[in-house]
CSV table of N, CA and C in Angstrom, one decimal:
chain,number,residue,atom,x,y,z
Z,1,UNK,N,-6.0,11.1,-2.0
Z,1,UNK,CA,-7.1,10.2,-2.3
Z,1,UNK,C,-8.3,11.0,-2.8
Z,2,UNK,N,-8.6,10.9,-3.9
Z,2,UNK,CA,-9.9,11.3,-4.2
Z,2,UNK,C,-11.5,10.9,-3.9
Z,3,UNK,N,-12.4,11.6,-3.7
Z,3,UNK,CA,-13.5,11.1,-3.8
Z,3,UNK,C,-14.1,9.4,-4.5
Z,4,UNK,N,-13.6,9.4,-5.3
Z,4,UNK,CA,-14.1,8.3,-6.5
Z,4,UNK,C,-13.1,6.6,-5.5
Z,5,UNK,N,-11.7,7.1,-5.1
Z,5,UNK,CA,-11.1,6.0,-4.7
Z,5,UNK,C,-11.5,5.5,-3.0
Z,6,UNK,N,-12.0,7.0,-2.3
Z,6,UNK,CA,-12.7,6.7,-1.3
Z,6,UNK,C,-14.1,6.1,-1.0
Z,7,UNK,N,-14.8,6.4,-1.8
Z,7,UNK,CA,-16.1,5.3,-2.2
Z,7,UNK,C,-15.3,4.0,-2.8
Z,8,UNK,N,-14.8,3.9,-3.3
Z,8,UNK,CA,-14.3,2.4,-3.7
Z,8,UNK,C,-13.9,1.7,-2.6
Z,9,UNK,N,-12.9,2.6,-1.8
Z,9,UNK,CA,-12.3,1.5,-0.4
Z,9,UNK,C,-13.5,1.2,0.7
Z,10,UNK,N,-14.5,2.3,0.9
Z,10,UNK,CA,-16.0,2.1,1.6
Z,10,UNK,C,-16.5,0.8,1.1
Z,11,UNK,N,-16.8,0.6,-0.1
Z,11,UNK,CA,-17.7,-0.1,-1.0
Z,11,UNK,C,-16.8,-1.8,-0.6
Z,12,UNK,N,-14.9,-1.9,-0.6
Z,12,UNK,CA,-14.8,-3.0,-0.4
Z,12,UNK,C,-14.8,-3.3,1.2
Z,13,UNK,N,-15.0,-2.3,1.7
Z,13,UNK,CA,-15.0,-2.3,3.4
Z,13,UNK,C,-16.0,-3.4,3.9
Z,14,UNK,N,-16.8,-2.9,3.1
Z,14,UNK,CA,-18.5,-3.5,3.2
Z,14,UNK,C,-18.3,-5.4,3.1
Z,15,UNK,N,-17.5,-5.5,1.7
Z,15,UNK,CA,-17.1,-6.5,1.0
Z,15,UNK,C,-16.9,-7.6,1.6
Z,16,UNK,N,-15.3,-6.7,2.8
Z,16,UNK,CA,-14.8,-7.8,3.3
Z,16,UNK,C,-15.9,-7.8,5.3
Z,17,UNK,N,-16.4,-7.6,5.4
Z,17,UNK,CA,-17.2,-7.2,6.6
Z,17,UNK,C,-17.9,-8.8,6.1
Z,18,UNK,N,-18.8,-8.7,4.7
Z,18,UNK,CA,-19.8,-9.8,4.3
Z,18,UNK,C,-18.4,-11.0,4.4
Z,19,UNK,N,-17.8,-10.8,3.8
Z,19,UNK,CA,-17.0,-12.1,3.6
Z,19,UNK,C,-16.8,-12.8,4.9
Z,20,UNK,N,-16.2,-12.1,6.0
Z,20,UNK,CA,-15.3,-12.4,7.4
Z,20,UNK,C,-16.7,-13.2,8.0
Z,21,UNK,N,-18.0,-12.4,7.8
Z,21,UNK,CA,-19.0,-13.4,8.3
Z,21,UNK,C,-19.6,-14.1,7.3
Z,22,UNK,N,-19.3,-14.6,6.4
Z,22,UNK,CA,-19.7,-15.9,5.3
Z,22,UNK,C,-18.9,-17.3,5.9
Z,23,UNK,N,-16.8,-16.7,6.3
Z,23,UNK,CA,-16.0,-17.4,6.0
Z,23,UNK,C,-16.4,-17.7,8.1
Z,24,UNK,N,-16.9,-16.7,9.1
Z,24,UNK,CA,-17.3,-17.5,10.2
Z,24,UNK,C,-18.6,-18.2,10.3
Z,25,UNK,N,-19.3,-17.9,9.4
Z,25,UNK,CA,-20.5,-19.3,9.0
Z,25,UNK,C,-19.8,-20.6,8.6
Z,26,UNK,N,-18.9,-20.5,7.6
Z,26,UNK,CA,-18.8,-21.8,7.1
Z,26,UNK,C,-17.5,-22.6,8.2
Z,27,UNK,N,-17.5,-22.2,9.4
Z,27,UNK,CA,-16.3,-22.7,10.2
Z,27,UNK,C,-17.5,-23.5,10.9
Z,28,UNK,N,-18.5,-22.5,11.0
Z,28,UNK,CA,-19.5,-23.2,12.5
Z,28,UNK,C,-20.8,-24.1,11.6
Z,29,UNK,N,-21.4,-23.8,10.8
Z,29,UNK,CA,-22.3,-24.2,10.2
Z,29,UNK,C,-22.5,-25.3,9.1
Z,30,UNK,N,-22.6,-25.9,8.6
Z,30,UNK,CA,-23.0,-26.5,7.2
Z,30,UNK,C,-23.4,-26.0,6.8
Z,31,UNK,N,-23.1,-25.0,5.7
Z,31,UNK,CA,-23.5,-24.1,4.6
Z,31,UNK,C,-23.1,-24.7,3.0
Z,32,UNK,N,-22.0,-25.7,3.1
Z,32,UNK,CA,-21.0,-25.3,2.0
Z,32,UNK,C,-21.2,-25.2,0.3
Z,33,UNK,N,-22.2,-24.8,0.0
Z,33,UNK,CA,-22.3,-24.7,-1.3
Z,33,UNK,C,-23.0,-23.3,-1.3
Z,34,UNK,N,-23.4,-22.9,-0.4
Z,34,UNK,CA,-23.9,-21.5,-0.1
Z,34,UNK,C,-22.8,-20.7,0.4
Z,35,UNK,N,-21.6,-20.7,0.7
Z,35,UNK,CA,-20.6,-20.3,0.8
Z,35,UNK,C,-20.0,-19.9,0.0
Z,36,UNK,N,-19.5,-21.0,-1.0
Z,36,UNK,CA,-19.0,-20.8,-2.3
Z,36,UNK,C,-19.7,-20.1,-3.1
Z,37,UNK,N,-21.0,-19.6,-3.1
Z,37,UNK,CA,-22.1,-18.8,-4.2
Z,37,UNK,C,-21.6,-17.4,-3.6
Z,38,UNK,N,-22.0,-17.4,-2.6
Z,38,UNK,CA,-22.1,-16.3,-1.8
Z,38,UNK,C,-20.7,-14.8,-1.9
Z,39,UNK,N,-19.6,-16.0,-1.5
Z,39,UNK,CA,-18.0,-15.5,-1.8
Z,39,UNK,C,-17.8,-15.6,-3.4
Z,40,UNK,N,-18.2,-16.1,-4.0
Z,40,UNK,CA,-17.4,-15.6,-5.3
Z,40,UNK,C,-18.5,-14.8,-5.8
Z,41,UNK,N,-19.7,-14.3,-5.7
Z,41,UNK,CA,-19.9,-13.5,-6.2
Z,41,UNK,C,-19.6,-11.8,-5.1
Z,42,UNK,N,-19.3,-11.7,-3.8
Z,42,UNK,CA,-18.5,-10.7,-3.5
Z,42,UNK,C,-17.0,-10.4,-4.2
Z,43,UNK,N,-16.2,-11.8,-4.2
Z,43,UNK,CA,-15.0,-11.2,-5.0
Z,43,UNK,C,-15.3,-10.9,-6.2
Z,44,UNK,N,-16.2,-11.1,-6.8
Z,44,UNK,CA,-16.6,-10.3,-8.3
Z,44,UNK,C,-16.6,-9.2,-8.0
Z,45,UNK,N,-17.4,-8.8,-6.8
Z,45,UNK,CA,-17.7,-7.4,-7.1
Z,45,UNK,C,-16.3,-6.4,-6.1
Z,46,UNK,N,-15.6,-7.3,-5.6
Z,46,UNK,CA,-14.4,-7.4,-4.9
Z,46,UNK,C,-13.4,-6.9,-6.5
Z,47,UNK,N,-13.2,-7.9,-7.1
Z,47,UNK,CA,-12.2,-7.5,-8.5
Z,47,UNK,C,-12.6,-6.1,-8.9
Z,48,UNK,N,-13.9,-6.3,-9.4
Z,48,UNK,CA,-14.0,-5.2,-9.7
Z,48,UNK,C,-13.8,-3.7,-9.6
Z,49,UNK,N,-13.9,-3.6,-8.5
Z,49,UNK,CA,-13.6,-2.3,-7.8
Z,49,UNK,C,-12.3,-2.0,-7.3
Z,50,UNK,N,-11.5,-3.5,-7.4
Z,50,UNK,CA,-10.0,-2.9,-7.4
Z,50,UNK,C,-9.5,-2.7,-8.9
Z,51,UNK,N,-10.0,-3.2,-9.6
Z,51,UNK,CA,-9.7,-2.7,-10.8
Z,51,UNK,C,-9.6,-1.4,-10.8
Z,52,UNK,N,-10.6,-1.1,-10.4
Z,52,UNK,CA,-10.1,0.9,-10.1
Z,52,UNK,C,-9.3,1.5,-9.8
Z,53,UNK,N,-8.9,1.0,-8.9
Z,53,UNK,CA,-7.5,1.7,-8.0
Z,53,UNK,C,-6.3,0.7,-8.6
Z,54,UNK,N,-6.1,0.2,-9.6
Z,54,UNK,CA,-5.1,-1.5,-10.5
Z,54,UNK,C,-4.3,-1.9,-9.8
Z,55,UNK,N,-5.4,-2.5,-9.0
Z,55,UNK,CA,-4.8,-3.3,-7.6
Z,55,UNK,C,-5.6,-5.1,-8.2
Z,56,UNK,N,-5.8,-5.7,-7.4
Z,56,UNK,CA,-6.8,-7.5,-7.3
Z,56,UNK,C,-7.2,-7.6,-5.9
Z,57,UNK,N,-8.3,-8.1,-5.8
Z,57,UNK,CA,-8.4,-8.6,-4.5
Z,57,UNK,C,-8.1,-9.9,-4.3
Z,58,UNK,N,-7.8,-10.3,-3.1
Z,58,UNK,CA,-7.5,-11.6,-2.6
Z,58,UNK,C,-8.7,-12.0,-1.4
Z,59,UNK,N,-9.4,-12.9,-1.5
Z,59,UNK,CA,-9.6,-13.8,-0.2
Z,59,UNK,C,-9.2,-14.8,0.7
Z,60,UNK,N,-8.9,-14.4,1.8
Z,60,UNK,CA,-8.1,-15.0,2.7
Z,60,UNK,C,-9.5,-15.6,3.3
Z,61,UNK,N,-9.5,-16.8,3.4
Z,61,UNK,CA,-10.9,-17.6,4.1
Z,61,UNK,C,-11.0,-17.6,5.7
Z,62,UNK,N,-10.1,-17.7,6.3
Z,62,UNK,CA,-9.7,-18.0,7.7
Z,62,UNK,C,-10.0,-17.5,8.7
Z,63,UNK,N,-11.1,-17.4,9.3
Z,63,UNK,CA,-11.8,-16.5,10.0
Z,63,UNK,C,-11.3,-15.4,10.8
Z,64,UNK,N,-10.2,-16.1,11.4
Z,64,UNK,CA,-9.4,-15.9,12.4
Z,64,UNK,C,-8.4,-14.4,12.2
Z,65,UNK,N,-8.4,-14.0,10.9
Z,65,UNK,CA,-7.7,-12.8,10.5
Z,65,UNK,C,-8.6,-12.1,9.6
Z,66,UNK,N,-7.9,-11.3,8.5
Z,66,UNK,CA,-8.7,-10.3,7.7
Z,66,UNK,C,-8.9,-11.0,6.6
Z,67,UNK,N,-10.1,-10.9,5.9
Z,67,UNK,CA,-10.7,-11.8,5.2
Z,67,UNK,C,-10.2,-11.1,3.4
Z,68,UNK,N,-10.2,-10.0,3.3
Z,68,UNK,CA,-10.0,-9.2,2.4
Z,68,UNK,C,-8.9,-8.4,2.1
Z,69,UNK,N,-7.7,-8.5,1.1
Z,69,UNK,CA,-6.8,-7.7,0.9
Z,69,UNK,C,-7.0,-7.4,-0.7
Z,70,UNK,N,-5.9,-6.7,-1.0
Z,70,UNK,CA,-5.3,-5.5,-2.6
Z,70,UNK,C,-4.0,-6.1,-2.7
Z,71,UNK,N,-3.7,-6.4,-3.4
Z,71,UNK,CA,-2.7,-6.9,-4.2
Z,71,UNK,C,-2.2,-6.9,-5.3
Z,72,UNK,N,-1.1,-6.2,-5.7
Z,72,UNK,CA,-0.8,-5.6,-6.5
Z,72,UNK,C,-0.9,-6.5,-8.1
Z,73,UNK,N,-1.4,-6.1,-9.2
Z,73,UNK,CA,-2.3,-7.1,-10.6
Z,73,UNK,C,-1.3,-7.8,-10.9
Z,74,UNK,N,-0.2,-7.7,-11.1
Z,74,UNK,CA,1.2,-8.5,-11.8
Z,74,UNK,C,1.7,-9.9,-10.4
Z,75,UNK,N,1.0,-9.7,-9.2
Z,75,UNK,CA,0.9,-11.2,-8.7
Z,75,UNK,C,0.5,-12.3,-9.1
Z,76,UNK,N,0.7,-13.5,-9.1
Z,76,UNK,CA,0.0,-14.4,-9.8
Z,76,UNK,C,-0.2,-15.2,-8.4
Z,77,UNK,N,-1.4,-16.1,-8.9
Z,77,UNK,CA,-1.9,-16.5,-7.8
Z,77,UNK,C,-0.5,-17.7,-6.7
Z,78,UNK,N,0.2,-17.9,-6.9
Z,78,UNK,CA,0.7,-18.7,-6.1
Z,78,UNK,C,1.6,-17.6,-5.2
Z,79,UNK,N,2.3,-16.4,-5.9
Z,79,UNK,CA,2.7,-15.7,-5.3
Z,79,UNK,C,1.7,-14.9,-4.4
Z,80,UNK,N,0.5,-14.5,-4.4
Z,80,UNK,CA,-0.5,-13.8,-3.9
Z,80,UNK,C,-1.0,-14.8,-2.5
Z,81,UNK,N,-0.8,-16.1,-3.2
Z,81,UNK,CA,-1.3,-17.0,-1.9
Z,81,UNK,C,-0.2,-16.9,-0.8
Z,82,UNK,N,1.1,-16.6,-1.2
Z,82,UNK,CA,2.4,-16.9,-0.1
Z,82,UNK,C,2.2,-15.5,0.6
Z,83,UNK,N,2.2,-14.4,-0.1
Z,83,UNK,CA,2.8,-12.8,0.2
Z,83,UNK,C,1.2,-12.3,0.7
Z,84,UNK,N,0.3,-12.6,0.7
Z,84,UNK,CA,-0.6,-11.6,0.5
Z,84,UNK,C,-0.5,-10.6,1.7
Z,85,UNK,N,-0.2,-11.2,2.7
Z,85,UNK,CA,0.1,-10.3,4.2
Z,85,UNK,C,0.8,-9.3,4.0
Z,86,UNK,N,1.9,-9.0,3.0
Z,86,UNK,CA,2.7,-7.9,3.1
Z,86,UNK,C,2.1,-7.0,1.7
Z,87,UNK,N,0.8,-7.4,1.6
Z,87,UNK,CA,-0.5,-6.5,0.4
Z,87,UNK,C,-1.2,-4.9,1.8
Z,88,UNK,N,-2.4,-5.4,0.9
Z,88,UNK,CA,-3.2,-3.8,1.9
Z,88,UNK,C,-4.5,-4.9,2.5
Z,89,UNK,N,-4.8,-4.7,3.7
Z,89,UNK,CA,-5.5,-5.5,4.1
Z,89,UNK,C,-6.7,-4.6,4.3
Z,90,UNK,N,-8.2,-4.8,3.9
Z,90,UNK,CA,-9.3,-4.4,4.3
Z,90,UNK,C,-10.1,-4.4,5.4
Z,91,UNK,N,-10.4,-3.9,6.4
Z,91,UNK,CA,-11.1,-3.9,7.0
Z,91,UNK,C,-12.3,-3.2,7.1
């Protein structure tokens, strides 16, 4: 792993940290249009940085597990929705 891909996995560490507590706000709170703003502009910055490594990110909403995985770009979303567990999970 190089320097350049190790800041990148840091940078989505961060990502999914914000996400796992956005997606345990909106279980407990009334947030929900602040939720949606909030999370899709982390997976913007979520895609983007797997673009580096030409991976995708996925968000899993569900508090209860890992909020952020890498999944390989040639998934398409329905397959990404079924498999993503056997992707790279961020923590």
């Amino acid at each position: 792993m190089n320097s350049n891909e190790y800041n990148v996995i840091k940078k989505l560490q961060t990502i999914s940290k914000k996400l796992h507590k956005w997606d345990e706000r909106y279980c407990n709170e009334d947030i929900g249009q602040k939720h949606e703003k909030a999370t899709a502009k982390l997976m913007e910055t979520a895609n983007r940085l797997a673009r580096e490594l030409n991976l995708k990110a996925f968000h899993q909403s569900d508090p209860r597990g890992n909020s952020l995985y890498l999944v390989p770009i040639d998934w398409d979303a329905e397959y990404t929705e079924q498999n993503y567990s056997a992707s790279i999970a961020i923590w």
